[in-house]
mmCIF file of N, CA and C in Angstrom:
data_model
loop_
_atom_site.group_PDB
_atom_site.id
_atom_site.type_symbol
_atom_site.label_atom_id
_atom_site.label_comp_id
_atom_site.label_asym_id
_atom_site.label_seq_id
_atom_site.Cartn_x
_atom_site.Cartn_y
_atom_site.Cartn_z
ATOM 1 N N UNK A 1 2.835 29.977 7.443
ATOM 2 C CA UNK A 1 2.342 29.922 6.087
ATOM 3 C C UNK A 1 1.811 28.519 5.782
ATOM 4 N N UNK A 2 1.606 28.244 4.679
ATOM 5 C CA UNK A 2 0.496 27.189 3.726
ATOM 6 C C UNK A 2 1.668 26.205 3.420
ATOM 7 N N UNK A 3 1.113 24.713 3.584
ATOM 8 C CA UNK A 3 1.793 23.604 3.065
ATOM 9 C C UNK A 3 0.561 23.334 1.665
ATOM 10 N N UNK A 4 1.214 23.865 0.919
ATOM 11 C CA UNK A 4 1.127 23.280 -0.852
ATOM 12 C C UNK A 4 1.564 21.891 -1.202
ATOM 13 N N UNK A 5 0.490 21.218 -1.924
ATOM 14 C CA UNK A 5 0.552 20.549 -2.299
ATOM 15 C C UNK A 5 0.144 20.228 -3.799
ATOM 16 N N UNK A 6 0.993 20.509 -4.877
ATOM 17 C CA UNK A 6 0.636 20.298 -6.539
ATOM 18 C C UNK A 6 0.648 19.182 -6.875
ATOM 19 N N UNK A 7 -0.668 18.283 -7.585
ATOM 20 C CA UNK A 7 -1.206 17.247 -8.055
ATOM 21 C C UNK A 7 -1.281 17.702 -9.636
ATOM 22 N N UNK A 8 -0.400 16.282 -10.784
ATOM 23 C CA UNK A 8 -0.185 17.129 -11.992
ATOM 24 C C UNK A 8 -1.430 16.197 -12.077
ATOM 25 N N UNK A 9 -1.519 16.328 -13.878
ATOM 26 C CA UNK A 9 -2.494 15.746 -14.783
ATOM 27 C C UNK A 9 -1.241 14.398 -15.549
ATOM 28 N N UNK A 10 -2.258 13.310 -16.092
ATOM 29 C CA UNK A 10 -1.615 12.330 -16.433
ATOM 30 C C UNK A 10 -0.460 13.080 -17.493
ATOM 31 N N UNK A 11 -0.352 13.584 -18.076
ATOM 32 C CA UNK A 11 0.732 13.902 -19.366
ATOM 33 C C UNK A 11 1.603 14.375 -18.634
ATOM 34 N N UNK A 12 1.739 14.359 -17.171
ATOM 35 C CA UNK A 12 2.408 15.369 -16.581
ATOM 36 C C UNK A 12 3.348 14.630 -15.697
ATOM 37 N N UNK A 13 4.746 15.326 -14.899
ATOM 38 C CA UNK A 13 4.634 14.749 -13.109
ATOM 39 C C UNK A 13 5.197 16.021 -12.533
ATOM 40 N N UNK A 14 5.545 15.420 -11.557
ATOM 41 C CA UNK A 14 5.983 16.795 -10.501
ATOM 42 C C UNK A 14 6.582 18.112 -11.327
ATOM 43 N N UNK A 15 7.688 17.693 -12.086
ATOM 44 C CA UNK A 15 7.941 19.223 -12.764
ATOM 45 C C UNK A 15 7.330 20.083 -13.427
ATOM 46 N N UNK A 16 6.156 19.817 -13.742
ATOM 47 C CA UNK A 16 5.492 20.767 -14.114
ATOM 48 C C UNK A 16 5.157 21.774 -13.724
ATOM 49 N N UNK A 17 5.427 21.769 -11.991
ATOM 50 C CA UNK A 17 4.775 22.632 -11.475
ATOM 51 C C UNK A 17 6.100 24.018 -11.642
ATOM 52 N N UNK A 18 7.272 23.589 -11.999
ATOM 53 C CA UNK A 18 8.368 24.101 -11.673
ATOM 54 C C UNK A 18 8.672 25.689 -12.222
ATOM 55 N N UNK A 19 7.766 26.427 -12.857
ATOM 56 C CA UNK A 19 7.373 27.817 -12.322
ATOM 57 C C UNK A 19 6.471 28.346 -11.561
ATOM 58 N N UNK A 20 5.646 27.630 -10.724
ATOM 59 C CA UNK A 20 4.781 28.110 -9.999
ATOM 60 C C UNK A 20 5.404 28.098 -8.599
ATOM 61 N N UNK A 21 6.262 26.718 -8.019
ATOM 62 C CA UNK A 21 6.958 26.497 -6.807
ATOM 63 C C UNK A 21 7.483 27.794 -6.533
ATOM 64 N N UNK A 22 8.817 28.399 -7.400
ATOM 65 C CA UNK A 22 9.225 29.702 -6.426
ATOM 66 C C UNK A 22 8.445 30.621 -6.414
ATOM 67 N N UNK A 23 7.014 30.767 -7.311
ATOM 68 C CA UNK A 23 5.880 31.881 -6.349
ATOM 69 C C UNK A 23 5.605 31.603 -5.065
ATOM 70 N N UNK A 24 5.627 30.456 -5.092
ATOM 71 C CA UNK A 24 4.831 29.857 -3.859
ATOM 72 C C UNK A 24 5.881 30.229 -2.706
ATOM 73 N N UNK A 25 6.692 29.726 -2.644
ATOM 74 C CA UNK A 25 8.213 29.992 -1.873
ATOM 75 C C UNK A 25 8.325 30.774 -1.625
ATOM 76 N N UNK A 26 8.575 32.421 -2.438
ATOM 77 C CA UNK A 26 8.438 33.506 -2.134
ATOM 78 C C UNK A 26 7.445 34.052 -1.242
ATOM 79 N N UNK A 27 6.472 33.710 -0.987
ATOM 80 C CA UNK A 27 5.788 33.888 -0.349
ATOM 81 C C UNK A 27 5.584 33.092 1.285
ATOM 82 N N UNK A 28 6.590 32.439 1.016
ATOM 83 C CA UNK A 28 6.653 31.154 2.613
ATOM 84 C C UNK A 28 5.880 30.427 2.763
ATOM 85 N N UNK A 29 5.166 29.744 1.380
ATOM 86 C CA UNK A 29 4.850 28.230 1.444
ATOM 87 C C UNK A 29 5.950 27.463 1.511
ATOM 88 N N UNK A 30 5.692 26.410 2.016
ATOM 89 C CA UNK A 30 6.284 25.027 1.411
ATOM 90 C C UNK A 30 5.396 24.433 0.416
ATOM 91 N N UNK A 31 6.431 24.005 -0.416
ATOM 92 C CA UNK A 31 5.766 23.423 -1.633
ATOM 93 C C UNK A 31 6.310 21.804 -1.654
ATOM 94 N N UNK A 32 5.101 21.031 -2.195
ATOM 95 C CA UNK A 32 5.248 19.813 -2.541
ATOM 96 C C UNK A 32 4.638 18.962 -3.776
ATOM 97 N N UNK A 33 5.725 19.073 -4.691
ATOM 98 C CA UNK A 33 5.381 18.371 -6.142
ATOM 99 C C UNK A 33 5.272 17.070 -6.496
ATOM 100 N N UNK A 34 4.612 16.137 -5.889
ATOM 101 C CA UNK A 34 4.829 14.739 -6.083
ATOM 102 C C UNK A 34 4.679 13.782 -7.398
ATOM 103 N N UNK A 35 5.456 12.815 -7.751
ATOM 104 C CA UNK A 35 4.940 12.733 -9.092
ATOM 105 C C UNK A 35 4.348 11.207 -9.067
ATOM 106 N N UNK A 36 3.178 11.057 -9.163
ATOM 107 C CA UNK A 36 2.488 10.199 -9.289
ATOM 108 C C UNK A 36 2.941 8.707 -10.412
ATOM 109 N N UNK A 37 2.736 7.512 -9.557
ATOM 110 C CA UNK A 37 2.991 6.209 -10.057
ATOM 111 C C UNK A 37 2.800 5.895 -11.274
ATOM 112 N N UNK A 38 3.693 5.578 -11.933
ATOM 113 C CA UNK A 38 3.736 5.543 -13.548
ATOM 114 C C UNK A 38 3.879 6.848 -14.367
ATOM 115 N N UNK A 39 3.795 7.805 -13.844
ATOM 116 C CA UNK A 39 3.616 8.904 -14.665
ATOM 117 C C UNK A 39 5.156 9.559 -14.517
ATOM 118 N N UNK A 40 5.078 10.712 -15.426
ATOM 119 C CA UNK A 40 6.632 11.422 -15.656
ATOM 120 C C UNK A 40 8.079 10.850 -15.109
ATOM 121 N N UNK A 41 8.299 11.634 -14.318
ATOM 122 C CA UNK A 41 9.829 10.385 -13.505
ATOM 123 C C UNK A 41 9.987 9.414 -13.811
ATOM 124 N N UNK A 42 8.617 8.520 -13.119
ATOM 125 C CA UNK A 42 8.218 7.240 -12.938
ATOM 126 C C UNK A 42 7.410 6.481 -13.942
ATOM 127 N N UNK A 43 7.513 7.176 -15.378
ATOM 128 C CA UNK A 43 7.532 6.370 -16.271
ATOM 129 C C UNK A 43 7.783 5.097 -16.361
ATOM 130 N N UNK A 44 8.797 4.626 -15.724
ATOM 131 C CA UNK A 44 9.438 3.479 -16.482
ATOM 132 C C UNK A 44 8.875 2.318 -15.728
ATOM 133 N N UNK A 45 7.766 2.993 -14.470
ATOM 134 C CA UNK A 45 6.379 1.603 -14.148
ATOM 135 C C UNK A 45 5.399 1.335 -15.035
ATOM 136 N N UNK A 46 5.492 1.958 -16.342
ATOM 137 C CA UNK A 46 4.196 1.864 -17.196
ATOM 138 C C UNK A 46 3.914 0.853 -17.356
ATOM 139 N N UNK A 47 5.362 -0.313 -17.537
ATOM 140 C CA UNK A 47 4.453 -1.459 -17.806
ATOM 141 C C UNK A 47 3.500 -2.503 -16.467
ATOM 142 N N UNK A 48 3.693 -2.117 -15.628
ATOM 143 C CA UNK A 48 2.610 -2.002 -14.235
ATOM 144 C C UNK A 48 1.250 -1.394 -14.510
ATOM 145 N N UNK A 49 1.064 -0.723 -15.752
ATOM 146 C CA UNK A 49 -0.521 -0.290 -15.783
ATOM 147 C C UNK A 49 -1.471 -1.233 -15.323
ATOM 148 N N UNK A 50 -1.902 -2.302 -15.604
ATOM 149 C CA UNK A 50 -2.763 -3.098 -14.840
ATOM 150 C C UNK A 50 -3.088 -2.794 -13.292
ATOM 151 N N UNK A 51 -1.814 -2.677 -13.198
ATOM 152 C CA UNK A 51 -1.638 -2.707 -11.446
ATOM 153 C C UNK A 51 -1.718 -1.107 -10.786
ATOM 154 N N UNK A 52 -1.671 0.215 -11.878
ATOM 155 C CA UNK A 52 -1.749 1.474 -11.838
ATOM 156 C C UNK A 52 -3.008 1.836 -11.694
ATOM 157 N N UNK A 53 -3.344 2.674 -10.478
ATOM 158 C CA UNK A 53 -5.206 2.712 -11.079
ATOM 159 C C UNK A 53 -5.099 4.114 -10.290
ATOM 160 N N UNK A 54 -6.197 5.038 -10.192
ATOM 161 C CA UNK A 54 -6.470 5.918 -9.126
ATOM 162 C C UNK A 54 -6.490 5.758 -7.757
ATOM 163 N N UNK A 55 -6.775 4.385 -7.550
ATOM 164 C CA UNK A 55 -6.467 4.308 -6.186
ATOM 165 C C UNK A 55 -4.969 5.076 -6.134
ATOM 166 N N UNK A 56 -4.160 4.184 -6.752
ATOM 167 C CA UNK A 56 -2.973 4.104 -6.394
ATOM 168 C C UNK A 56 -2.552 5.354 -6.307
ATOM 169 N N UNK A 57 -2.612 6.263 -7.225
ATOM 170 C CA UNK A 57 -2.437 7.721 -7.467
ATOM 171 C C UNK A 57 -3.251 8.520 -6.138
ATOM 172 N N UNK A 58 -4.233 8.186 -5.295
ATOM 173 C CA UNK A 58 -4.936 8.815 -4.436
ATOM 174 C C UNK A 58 -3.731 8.304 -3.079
ATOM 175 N N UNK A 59 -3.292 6.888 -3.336
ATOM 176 C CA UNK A 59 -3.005 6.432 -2.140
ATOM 177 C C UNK A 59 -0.992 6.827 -2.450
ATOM 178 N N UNK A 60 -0.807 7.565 -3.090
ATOM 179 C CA UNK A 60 0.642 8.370 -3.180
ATOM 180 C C UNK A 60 0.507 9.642 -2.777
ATOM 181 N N UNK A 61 -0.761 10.287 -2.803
ATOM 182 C CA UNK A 61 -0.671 11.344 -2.063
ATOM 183 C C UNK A 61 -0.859 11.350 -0.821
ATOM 184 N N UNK A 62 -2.060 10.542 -0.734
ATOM 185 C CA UNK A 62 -2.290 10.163 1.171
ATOM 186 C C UNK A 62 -0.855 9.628 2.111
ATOM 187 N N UNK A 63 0.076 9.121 1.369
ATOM 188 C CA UNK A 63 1.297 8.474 2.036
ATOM 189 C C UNK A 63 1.922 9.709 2.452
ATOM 190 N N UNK A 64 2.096 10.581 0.914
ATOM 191 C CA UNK A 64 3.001 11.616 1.498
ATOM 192 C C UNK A 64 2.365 12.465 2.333
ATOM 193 N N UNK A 65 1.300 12.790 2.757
ATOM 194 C CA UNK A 65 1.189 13.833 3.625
ATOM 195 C C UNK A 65 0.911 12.887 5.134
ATOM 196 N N UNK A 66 0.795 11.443 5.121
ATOM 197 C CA UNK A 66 1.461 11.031 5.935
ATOM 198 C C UNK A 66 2.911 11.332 6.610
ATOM 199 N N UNK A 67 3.633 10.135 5.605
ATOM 200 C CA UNK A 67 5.101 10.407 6.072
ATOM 201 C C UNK A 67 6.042 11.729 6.354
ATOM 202 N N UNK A 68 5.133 13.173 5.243
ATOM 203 C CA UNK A 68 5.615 14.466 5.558
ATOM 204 C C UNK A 68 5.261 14.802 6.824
ATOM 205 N N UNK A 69 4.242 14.473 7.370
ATOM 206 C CA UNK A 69 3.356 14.501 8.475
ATOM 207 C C UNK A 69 2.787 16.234 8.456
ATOM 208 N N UNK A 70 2.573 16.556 7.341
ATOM 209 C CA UNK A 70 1.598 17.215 6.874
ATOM 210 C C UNK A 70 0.120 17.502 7.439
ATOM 211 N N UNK A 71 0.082 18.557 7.660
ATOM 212 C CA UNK A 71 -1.454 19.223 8.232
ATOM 213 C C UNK A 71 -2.054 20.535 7.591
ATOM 214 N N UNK A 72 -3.165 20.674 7.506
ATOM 215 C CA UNK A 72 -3.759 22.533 6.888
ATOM 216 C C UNK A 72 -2.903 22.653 5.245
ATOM 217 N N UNK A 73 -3.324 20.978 4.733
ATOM 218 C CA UNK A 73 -2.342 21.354 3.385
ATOM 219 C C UNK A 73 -3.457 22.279 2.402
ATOM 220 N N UNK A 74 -2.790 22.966 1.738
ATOM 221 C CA UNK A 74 -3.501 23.371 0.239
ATOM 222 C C UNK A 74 -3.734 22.542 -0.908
ATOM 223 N N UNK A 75 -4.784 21.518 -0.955
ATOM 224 C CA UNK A 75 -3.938 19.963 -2.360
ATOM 225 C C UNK A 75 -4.690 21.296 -3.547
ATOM 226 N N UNK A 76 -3.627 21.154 -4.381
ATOM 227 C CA UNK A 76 -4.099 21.660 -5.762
ATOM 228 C C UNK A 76 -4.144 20.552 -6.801
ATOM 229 N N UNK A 77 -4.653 20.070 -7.570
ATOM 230 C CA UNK A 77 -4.972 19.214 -8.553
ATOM 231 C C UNK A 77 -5.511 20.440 -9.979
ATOM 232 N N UNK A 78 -4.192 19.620 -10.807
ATOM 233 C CA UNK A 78 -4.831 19.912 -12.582
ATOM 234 C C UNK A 78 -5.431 18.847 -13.318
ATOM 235 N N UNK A 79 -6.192 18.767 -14.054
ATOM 236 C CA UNK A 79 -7.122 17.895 -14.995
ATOM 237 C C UNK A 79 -7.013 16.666 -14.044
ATOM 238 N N UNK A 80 -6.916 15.499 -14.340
ATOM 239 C CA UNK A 80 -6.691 14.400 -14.026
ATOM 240 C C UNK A 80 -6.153 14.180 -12.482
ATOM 241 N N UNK A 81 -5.186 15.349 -12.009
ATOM 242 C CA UNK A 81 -5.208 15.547 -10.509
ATOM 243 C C UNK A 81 -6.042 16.045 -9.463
ATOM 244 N N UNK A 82 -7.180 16.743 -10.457
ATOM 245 C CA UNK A 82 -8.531 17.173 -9.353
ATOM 246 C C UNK A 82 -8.854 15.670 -9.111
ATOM 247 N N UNK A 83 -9.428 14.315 -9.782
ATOM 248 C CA UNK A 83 -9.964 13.264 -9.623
ATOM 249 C C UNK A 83 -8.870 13.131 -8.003
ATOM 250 N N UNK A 84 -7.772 13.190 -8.296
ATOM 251 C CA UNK A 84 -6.407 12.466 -6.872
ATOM 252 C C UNK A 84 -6.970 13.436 -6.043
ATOM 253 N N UNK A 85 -6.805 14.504 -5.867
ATOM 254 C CA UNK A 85 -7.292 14.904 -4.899
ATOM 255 C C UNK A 85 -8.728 14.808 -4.351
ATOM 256 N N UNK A 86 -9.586 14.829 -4.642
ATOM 257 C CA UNK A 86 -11.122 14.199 -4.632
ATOM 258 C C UNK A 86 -11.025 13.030 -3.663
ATOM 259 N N UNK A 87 -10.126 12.461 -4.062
ATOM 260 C CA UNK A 87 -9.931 11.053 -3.500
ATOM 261 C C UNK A 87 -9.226 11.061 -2.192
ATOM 262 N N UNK A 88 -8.346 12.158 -2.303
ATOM 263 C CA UNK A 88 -7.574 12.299 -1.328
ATOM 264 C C UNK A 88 -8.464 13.077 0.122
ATOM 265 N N UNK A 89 -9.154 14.001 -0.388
ATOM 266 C CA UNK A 89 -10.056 14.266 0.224
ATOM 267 C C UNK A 89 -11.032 13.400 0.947
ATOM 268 N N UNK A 90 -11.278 12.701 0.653
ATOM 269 C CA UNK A 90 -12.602 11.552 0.925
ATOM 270 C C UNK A 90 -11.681 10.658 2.080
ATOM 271 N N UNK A 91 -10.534 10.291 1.845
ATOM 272 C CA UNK A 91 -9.696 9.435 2.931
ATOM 273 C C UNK A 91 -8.882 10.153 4.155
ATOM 274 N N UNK A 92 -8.515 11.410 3.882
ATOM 275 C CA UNK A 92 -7.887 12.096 4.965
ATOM 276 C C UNK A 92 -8.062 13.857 4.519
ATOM 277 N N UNK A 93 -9.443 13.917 5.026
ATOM 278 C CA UNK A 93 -9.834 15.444 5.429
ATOM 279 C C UNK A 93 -9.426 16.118 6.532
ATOM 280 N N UNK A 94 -8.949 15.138 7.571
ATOM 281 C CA UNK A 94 -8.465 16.103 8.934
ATOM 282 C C UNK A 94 -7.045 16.743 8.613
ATOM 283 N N UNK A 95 -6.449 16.395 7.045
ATOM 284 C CA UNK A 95 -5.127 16.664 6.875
ATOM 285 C C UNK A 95 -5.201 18.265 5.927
ATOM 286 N N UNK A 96 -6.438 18.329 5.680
ATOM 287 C CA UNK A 96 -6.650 19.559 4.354
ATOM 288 C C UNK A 96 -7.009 20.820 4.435
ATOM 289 N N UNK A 97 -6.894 21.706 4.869
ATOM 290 C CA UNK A 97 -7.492 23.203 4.855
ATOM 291 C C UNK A 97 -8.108 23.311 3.501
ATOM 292 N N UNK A 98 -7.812 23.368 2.066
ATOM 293 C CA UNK A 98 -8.643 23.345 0.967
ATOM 294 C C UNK A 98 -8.693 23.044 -0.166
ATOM 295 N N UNK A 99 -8.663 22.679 -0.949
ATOM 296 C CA UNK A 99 -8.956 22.249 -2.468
ATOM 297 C C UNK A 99 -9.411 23.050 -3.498
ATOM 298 N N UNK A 100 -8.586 22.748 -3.900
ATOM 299 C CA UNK A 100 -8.201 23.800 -5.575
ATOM 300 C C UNK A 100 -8.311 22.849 -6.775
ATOM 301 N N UNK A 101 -8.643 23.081 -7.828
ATOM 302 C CA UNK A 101 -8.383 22.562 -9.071
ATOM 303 C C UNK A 101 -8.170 23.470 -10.512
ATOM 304 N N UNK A 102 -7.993 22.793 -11.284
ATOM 305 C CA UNK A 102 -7.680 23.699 -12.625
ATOM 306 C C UNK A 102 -7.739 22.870 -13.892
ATOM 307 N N UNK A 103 -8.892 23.412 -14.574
ATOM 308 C CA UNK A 103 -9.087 22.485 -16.045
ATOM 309 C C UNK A 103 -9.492 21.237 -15.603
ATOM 310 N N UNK A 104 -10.656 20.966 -14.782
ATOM 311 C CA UNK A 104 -11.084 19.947 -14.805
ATOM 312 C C UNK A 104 -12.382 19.780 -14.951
ATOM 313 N N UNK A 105 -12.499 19.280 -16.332
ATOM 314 C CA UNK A 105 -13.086 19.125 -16.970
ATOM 315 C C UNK A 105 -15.251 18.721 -16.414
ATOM 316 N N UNK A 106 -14.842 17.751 -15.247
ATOM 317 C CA UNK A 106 -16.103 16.971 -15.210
ATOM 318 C C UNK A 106 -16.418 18.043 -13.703
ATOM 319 N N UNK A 107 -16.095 19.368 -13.098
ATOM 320 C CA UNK A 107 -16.989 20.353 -12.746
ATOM 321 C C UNK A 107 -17.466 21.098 -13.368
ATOM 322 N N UNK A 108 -18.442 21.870 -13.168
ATOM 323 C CA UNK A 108 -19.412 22.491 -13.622
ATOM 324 C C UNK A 108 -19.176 24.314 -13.151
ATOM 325 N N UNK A 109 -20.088 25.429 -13.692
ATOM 326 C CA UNK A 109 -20.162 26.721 -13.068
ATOM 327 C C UNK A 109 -19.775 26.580 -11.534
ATOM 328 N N UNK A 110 -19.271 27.424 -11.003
ATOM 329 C CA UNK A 110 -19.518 27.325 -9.804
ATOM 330 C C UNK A 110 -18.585 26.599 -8.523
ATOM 331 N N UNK A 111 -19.217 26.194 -7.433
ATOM 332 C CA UNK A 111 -18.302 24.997 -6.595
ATOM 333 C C UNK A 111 -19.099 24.061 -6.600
ATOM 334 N N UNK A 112 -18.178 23.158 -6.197
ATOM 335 C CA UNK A 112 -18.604 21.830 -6.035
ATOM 336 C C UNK A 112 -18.123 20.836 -4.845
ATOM 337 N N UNK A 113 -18.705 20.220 -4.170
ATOM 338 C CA UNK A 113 -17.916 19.664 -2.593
ATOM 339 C C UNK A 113 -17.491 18.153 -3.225
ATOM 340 N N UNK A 114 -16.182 18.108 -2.654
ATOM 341 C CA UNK A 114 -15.631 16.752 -2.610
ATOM 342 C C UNK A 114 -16.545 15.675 -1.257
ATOM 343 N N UNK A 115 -16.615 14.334 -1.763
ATOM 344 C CA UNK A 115 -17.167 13.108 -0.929
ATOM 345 C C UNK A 115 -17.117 13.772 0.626
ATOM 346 N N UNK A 116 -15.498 14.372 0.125
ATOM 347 C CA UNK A 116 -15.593 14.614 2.428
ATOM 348 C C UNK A 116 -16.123 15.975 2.834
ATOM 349 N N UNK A 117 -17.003 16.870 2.020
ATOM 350 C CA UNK A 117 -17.362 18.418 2.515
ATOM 351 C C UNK A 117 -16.809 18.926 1.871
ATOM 352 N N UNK A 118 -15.408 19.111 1.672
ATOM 353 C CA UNK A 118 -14.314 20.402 1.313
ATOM 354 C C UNK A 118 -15.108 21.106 0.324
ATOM 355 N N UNK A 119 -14.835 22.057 -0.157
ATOM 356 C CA UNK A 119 -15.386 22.741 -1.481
ATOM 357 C C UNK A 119 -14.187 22.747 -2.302
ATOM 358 N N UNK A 120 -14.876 22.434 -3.399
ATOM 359 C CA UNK A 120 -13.475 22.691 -4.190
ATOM 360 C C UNK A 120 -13.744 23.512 -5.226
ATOM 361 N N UNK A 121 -12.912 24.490 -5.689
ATOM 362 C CA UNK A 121 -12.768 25.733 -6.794
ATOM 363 C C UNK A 121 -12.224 25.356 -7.639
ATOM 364 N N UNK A 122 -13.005 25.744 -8.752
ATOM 365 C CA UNK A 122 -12.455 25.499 -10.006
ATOM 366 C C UNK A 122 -11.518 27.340 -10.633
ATOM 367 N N UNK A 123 -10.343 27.452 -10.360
ATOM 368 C CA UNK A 123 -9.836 28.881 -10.758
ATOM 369 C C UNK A 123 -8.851 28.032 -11.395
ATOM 370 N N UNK A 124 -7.961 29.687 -11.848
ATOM 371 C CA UNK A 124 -6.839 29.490 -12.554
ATOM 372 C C UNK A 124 -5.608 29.672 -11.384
ATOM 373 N N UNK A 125 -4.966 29.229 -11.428
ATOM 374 C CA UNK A 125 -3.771 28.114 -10.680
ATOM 375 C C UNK A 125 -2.982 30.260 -10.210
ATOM 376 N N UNK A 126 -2.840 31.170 -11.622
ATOM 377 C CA UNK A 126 -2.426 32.190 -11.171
ATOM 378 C C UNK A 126 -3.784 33.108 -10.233
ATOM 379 N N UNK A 127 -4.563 33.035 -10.319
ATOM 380 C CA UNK A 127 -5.660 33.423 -9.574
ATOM 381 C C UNK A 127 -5.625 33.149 -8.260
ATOM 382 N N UNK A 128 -5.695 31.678 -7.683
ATOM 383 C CA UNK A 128 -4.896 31.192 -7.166
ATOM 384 C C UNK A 128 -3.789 31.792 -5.793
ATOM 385 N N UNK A 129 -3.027 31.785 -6.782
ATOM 386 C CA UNK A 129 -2.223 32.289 -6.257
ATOM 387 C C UNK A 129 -2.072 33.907 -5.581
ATOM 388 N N UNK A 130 -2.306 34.322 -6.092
ATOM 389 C CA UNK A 130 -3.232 35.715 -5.957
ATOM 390 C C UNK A 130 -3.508 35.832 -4.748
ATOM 391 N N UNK A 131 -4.661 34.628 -4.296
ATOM 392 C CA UNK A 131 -5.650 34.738 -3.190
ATOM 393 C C UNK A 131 -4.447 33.912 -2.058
ATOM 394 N N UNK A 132 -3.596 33.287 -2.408
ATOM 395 C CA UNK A 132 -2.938 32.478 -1.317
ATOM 396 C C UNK A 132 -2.517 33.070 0.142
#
């Protein structure tokens, strides 16, 4: 099965995803909710914003599917996590089978390819799932 990977939106962090994980599970993904630098959990780096940027948020996901040693992941990104994944895409495509997003705002009708090829879909996260 599929190594999942859920990318929240800034208002967000990893728990958000926390009714969608046991769909995913049920089905014999592994799931991975990471919660991005400064945000939810990790609030209490806010006052590091200066030092917080998208890189940084691109380069927390690239670590973990490093150190998971992660391959053929699924990155899903919501609002503000399509941008992380985009990014994530562009630095380590040999790690990605495909790209998903949801509510993000700055695609258009249709698909659209990330910097490194991938295509990325704009659906709904249960749609989604559906097709997994």
């Amino acid at each position: 099965m599929a190594a999942f990977v859920l990318v929240h939106g800034t208002g967000h962090g990893g728990w958000c995803w926390r009714f969608i994980v046991p769909l995913l599970q049920a089905a014999r993904h592994d799931v991975y909710t990471p919660t991005l630098t400064g945000l939810g959990a990790s609030s209490h780096l806010l006052h590091e914003l200066n030092r917080i940027s998208l890189d940084t948020h691109v380069e927390d996901i690239t670590n973990m599917l490093f150190y998971e040693d992660l391959s053929e992941v699924v990155l899903v990104g919501h609002s503000y996590g399509g941008m992380v994944i985009t990014g994530v895409a562009a630095k380590k495509p040999q790690r990605l089978a495909q790209l998903f997003t949801s509510m993000l705002t700055c695609l258009s009708k249709g698909k659209m390819k990330s910097p490194s090829g991938h295509p990325i879909r704009r659906k709904s996260i249960a749609l989604m799932l559906l097709q997994a």
